């Protein structure tokens, strides 16, 4: 009888730990991020002009093309004012409705072709709207902070 109980307990424990449920670290099902998101951003680089990060003059609206697998979000990002430039990359991790994110703009993706930038931040999703904050660094102009963004699912 003890062997049967041990086998049942082991099976129950294995099933509980081996779940493939797409939940985040907090046990919450992550919000769906897959699809196209578009919006605007501003940060301390707005006053720096061309060659800065998100808020630089002439960049225009930001667009993300995202895919999602469980809590992992990846994709590309572009700006309406950057015709012909290389796309940037986007990665994030969802925990419920909150995402930690990384945005990378490689050399050749910005108005100043030799510059690159990286921003990290967090965003909260509510239905088809996402609001967030970020900070980072541009290889040509240095650090930027106080970033705010608002994105809408298209």
Backbone as a ProteinNet text record, in pm:
[ID]
protein_1_A
[PRIMARY]
XXXXXXXXXXXXXXXXXXXXXXXXXXXXXXXXXXXXXXXXXXXXXXXXXXXXXXXXXXXXXXXXXXXXXXXXXXXXXXXXXXXXXXXXXXXXXXXXXXXXXXXXXXXXXXXXXXXXXXXXXXXXXXXXXXXXXXXXXXXXXXXXXXXXXXXXXX
[TERTIARY]
81.9	0	87.1	197.2	286.3	348.8	380.9	440	340.3	212.5	109.5	94	89.3	76.4	195.5	316.1	436.6	433.1	388.2	380	278.1	161.8	59.2	109.3	173.2	225.8	332.6	421.8	526	465.2	365.4	299.4	231	164	97.5	199.6	309.7	413.6	475.9	505.9	565.3	470.2	343.9	246.6	235.7	239	227.4	351.2	468.5	591.9	622.1	570.5	602.2	502.7	423.1	322.1	385.2	326.4	370.4	280.9	217.2	127.7	204.4	150.2	221.1	203.7	241.6	226.4	360.4	358.4	479.2	525.7	633.1	690	590.6	494.9	400.2	284.6	283.8	175.6	59.4	68.6	-37.7	-17.2	-125.2	-115.9	-75	31.5	76.6	-23.3	-32.7	-117.6	-65.2	-153	-113.5	-52.9	68.6	139	158.5	129	154.8	75.9	140.7	75.4	152.1	84.6	144.3	100.9	197.5	173.5	236.2	167.9	220.8	193.8	284.9	265.4	378.6	391.2	489.4	567.4	680.4	763.5	832.7	874.3	955.6	1048.5	1165.5	1262.7	1356.5	1459.5	1551.3	1631.6	1631.9	1706.1	1631.2	1506.1	1430.2	1507.1	1576	1648.9	1781.8	1826.5	1953.6	1941.1	1820.6	1800.8	1840.1	1873	1904.6	2017.8	2001.5	2103.7	2080.6	1980.2	1951.8	1863	1797.1	1720.4	1576.4	1484.3	1343.7	1281.8	1309.6	1243	1313.5	1411	1486.9	1399	1433	1359	1359.7	1244.9	1236.3	1212.5	1220.3	1199	1054.4	960.6	819.2	765.6	650.1	581	663.9	657.1	727	629.6	676.5	594.5	671.1	602.5	658.5	580.7	651.5	592.6	636.5	542.8	580.9	522.5	598.3	550.6	567.7	495.2	498.8	491.9	573	569	571	455.8	444.9	466	565	591.5	700.8	760.2	868.3	813.7	850.8	806.2	929.6	925.5	1035	977.3	1060.1	1014	1106	1051.5	1127.4	1057.7	1134.1	1079	1131.5	1047.1	1086.6	1019.6	1060.9	1006.5	961.6	851.4	795.6	890.1	973.6	1066.1	1197.2	1211.6	1337.7	1323.3	1276.6	1259.3	1394	1399.1	1520.4	1621.8	1601	1694.8	1675.5	1775.8	1765.6	1667.6	1591.4	1496.7	1571.7	1514.7	1567.2	1505.9	1556.1	1501.4	1437.9	1343	1265.4	1261.4	1279.1	1259.6	1199.8	1120.9	1058.3	1012.2	980.4	927.2	802.4	692.8	564.8	547.3	488.3	443	305.3	202.4	68	52.8	22.9	6	127.9	237.4	358	468.7	537.8	647.1	775.4	884	1016.5	1066	1129.6	1162	1300.9	1351.8	1479.3	1456.4	1496.3	1486.7	1627.7	1668.4	1800.6	1787.8	1858.8	1868	2013.7	2041.4	2179.8	2233.1	2362.7	2425.7	2361.7	2325.6	2260.5	2109.1	2052.9	1907.2	1856.7	1947.9	1910.1	1952.6	1912.5	1948.8	2099.9	2170	2315.9	2360.4	2399.2	2417.5	2520.5	2614	2714.4	2674	2554.7	2511.1	2423.3	2428.9	2339.6	2285.6	2178	2117.7	2052.7	2045	1975.7	1896.5	1772.5	1686.6	1627	1612.6	1544.9	1434.2	1328.6	1219.6	1112.3	998.4	881.5	758.3	659.9	534	419.1	304.5	182.4	81.1	21.2	-77	-216.5	-306.2	-446	-529.4	-579.4	-656.1	-569	-599.7	-523	-427.7	-403.8	-314.3	-201.4	-83.2	32.6	99	132.2	207.1	330.7	439.6	561.5	664.6	774	886.2	1015	1117.6	1244.2	1357.8	1478.7	1600.3	1705.1	1814.3	1916.2	2032.6	2100.5	2220.1	2231.7	2281.1	2306.9	2458.8	2516.4	2662.3	2722.5	2644	2695.2	2668.7	2555.4	2517.1	2510.9	2528.5	2530.1	2394.7	2382.3	2263.9	2141	2025.1	1896.7	1809.4	1716.4	1634.9	1494.6	1413.2	1276.5	1191.4	1217.5	1140.7	999.4	903.9	763.8	710.5	633.1	576.9	432.9	357.6	220.2	203.9	163.3	147.7	4.5	-47.1	-180.1	-171.8	-242.4	-245.9	-324.8	-269.6	-336	-409.2
-117.8	0	125.3	126	240.4	268.7	160.3	179.3	244.5	208.1	267	414.9	446.2	586.1	667	614.9	685.2	707.4	610.7	624.6	731.1	732.5	832.9	972.1	983.8	1113.5	1163.1	1075.6	1113.6	1158.1	1088.8	1125.1	1261.5	1285.5	1414	1527.6	1505	1606.4	1635.8	1533.3	1549.5	1624.3	1593.8	1662.1	1809.3	1840.4	1979.2	2059	2000.4	2071.9	2073.8	1982.7	1972.1	2042.2	2129.9	2199.1	2287.2	2289.2	2376.8	2498.1	2536.5	2651.4	2778.8	2866.1	2987.9	3099.3	3074.3	3176.3	3239.4	3360.4	3432.1	3389.4	3453	3417.5	3430.7	3520.5	3539.6	3441	3353.3	3258	3314.1	3439.3	3502	3471.8	3452.1	3434.3	3567	3567.4	3693.9	3750	3881.9	3948.8	3918.1	3916	3890.1	4015.8	4003.8	4115.9	4098.5	3981.2	3953.5	4049.2	4096.7	4184.5	4313.2	4411.4	4540.6	4644.5	4715	4822.8	4950.4	5061.2	5188.5	5297.3	5394.8	5503.6	5602.4	5673.6	5780	5768.1	5838.6	5839.3	5974.5	6004.2	6123.8	6094.4	6157.2	6138.5	6258	6251.6	6364	6393.4	6302.1	6325.5	6419.1	6453	6543	6672.2	6722.2	6848.1	6829.6	6702.9	6677.8	6682.4	6664.7	6668.3	6539.1	6546.1	6429.1	6348	6216.7	6125.4	6075.7	6126	6081.6	5957.4	5921.5	5797	5819.8	5772.9	5765.9	5898.3	6003.7	6130.1	6219.7	6168.1	6256.7	6317.8	6439.2	6511.5	6430.7	6419.6	6353.9	6204.9	6140.9	5995.7	5959.7	6034.3	6006.4	5894.3	5842.1	5737.7	5609	5541.6	5415.6	5300.6	5196.1	5077.9	4953.2	4863.2	4733.9	4623.8	4524.9	4401.9	4291.3	4240.6	4150	4009.8	3912.3	3775.1	3737.9	3635.2	3596.9	3446.3	3393.3	3252.5	3247.4	3216	3218.5	3359.7	3379.2	3511.9	3586.6	3523.3	3584.1	3656.3	3782.9	3866.4	3909.3	3895.4	3939.8	4005.6	4082.7	4143	4251.7	4331	4440.9	4572.6	4679.2	4812.1	4905.2	4999.8	5096.9	5229.8	5333.3	5467.3	5520.4	5591.7	5640	5735	5806.9	5901	5839.4	5709.4	5642.7	5552	5603.9	5524.4	5469.5	5340.5	5276.7	5240.5	5282.6	5249.3	5104.8	5049	4913.5	4911.8	4805.7	4791.4	4764.8	4811.9	4781.1	4651.7	4602	4479.3	4509.3	4424.5	4439.7	4305	4302.6	4180.5	4218.9	4128.8	4155.9	4029.7	4043.4	3933.5	3983.3	3912	3948.2	3878.1	3949	3892.4	3953.1	3879.2	3934	4043	4164.7	4278.3	4369.6	4329.8	4411.5	4344.8	4425.1	4373.3	4450.2	4375.7	4437.4	4427.7	4532.3	4535.4	4589.6	4550.6	4600	4636.4	4758.6	4804	4837.4	4778.2	4801.9	4861.2	4970.4	5029.7	5015.7	4927.4	4904.6	5020.4	5023.7	5122.3	5112.6	5225.8	5228	5236.1	5232.6	5237.2	5375.2	5466.9	5600.2	5705.4	5830.1	5938.9	5956.1	5941.3	5943.4	5799	5763.3	5622.7	5548.6	5617.1	5548.4	5528.4	5573.5	5565.6	5443.4	5393.7	5286.7	5325.9	5260.8	5293.6	5170.7	5170.3	5064.6	5129.4	5085.8	5134.6	5015.2	5028.3	4927.6	4996.6	4921.4	4981.7	4883	4936.5	4855.8	4918.6	4835.6	4883.1	4803.6	4867.8	4803.6	4801.7	4685.1	4667	4667	4740.8	4743	4739.1	4621	4604.2	4626.2	4728.9	4757.1	4874.6	4916.9	5028.6	4985.1	5037.3	5010.2	5143	5163.3	5281.2	5233.9	5306.7	5261.9	5371	5333.2	5423.7	5350.2	5426.6	5367.3	5466.7	5415.6	5496.3	5416.4	5480.6	5407.6	5494.2	5450.8	5519.3	5514	5622.2	5634.7	5641	5563.9	5558.3	5691.8	5780.5	5910.7	6024.4	6020.3	6134	6103.4	5977.4	5943.3	5900.9	5913.6	5862.9	5949.5	5884.9	5954.6	5892.2	5970	5923.5	5981.3	5949.8	6001.9	5968.6	5856.5	5817.3	5776.3	5822.7	5787	5747.5	5638.8	5596.4	5551.1	5567.2	5519	5448.7	5322.6	5240.9	5187.1	5170.9	5116.7	5000.1	4891.7	4775.5	4812.2	4777.8	4806.1	4684.2
0	0	0	75.8	83.5	-52.7	-130	-262.5	-356.9	-348.9	-434.3	-399.4	-268.9	-227.9	-276.4	-263	-307.3	-458.2	-534.7	-680.2	-718.9	-652.5	-681.6	-643.7	-527.4	-483.7	-579.8	-625.1	-720	-852.8	-900.8	-1026.2	-1013.7	-901.6	-881.4	-873.3	-803.3	-791.6	-927.4	-1004.6	-1137.2	-1229.5	-1227.1	-1311.8	-1274.7	-1146.4	-1102.6	-1140.9	-1130.9	-1161.6	-1310.1	-1384.1	-1525.7	-1615	-1561.9	-1641	-1747	-1865.6	-1972.6	-1982.6	-1877.3	-1875.2	-1907.5	-1994.3	-2032.1	-1929.8	-1807.7	-1704.8	-1675.4	-1627.5	-1591.1	-1454	-1406.7	-1277.1	-1162.9	-1173.4	-1065.1	-1073.1	-1175.4	-1191.5	-1271.4	-1314.2	-1391.7	-1539.9	-1612.4	-1756.6	-1818.7	-1901.4	-1958	-2059.2	-2063.7	-2162.2	-2301.6	-2399.2	-2537.5	-2598.9	-2650.4	-2710.7	-2861.1	-2914.7	-3055.7	-3144.1	-3250.2	-3345.4	-3365.9	-3423.1	-3453.7	-3350.9	-3295.9	-3200.3	-3256.6	-3245	-3294.2	-3192.2	-3185.8	-3092.2	-3093.3	-2982.8	-2973.2	-2843.3	-2840.7	-2721.2	-2709.2	-2589.1	-2565.4	-2449.1	-2450.9	-2344.4	-2340.9	-2256.4	-2240.5	-2366.2	-2464.8	-2589	-2682.9	-2654.8	-2741.9	-2767.9	-2669	-2685.1	-2758.7	-2777	-2844.3	-2996.3	-3048.7	-3193.4	-3260.9	-3387.6	-3469.4	-3408.9	-3408.9	-3361.7	-3220.8	-3153.1	-3017.8	-3022.4	-2912.2	-2910.7	-2950.5	-2871.5	-2907.2	-2945.9	-2872.8	-2897.5	-2996.2	-3068.9	-3156.9	-3264.9	-3302.8	-3406.6	-3535.6	-3598.7	-3728.4	-3725.4	-3609.4	-3606	-3635.5	-3584.3	-3609.7	-3523.5	-3563.7	-3486.4	-3482	-3369.2	-3348.1	-3375.2	-3443.6	-3470.5	-3428.5	-3359.8	-3320.7	-3390.9	-3445.7	-3499.1	-3403.8	-3321.4	-3213.5	-3230.3	-3183.8	-3169	-3022.3	-2979.3	-2838.8	-2824.8	-2735.5	-2698.9	-2546.2	-2487.3	-2341.7	-2291.2	-2205.9	-2151.2	-2229.2	-2330.6	-2408.1	-2531	-2545.1	-2656.7	-2736.1	-2868.5	-2954.3	-3078.3	-3146.8	-3270.4	-3320	-3411.9	-3471	-3439.4	-3449.5	-3428	-3536.5	-3575.2	-3676.4	-3645.1	-3717.2	-3699.7	-3834.8	-3838.7	-3965.4	-4037.5	-3965.9	-4027.8	-4072.6	-4059.4	-4091.7	-4213.5	-4322.4	-4444.1	-4490.6	-4516.8	-4566.7	-4460.5	-4336.2	-4229.8	-4183.8	-4119.7	-4066.1	-3949.3	-3940.9	-3829.6	-3700.2	-3592	-3460.7	-3409.6	-3298.4	-3240.7	-3105.7	-3071.2	-2948.8	-2879.4	-2747.6	-2669.4	-2535.1	-2481.5	-2353.3	-2284.6	-2158.4	-2078.9	-2008.3	-2029.2	-1968.6	-1834.4	-1740	-1613.8	-1590.2	-1626.2	-1620	-1724.6	-1680.8	-1772.2	-1777.7	-1711.5	-1705.9	-1785.7	-1867.5	-1948.7	-1917.3	-1894.6	-1893.9	-2037.1	-2088.2	-2230.1	-2257.8	-2374.9	-2426.9	-2572.7	-2609.7	-2748.6	-2796.2	-2908.9	-2965.5	-3104.7	-3128.5	-3261.3	-3304.7	-3402	-3443.9	-3527.4	-3543.6	-3630.2	-3768.5	-3826.2	-3956.8	-3948.6	-3828.6	-3815.7	-3778.3	-3754.4	-3707.9	-3810	-3785.9	-3876.3	-3885.8	-3775.6	-3776.1	-3793.3	-3915.6	-3951.9	-3868.4	-3806.4	-3725.9	-3581.6	-3545.2	-3405.4	-3380.7	-3259.4	-3215.3	-3079	-3038.3	-2908.7	-2848.4	-2716.7	-2641.9	-2531	-2517.1	-2408.9	-2335.8	-2205.8	-2124.4	-2047.1	-2016.9	-1943.1	-1905.9	-1867.1	-1832.6	-1895.8	-1921.7	-1978.2	-1917.8	-1908	-1859.2	-1972.3	-1994.8	-2101.2	-2040.2	-2103.6	-2063	-2190.6	-2224.3	-2348	-2469.2	-2548	-2669.3	-2652	-2527.6	-2500.4	-2408.3	-2434.3	-2352	-2318	-2191.9	-2150.3	-2076.7	-2093.6	-2029.2	-2013.1	-1950.4	-1929.4	-1966.1	-2001.5	-2042.6	-2021.6	-2027.5	-2027.8	-2103.7	-2138.9	-2212.3	-2251.5	-2359.1	-2403.7	-2555.1	-2611.9	-2754.4	-2769.4	-2862.7	-2877.2	-2920.1	-2978	-3023.1	-2925.1	-2855.7	-2771.8	-2622.9	-2584.8	-2443.3	-2388.9	-2258.4	-2187.5	-2213.2	-2209	-2211	-2104.3	-2051	-1938.3	-1949.9	-1850.6	-1840.5	-1962.8	-2025	-2142.7	-2106.2	-2185	-2170.2	-2306.5	-2314.1	-2441.6	-2423.4	-2528.9	-2535.2	-2667.9	-2664.4	-2785.2	-2790.5	-2913.4	-2934.7	-3031.8	-2999.4	-3089.9	-3215.6	-3331.3	-3459.9	-3509.3
[MASK]
++++++++++++++++++++++++++++++++++++++++++++++++++++++++++++++++++++++++++++++++++++++++++++++++++++++++++++++++++++++++++++++++++++++++++++++++++++++++++

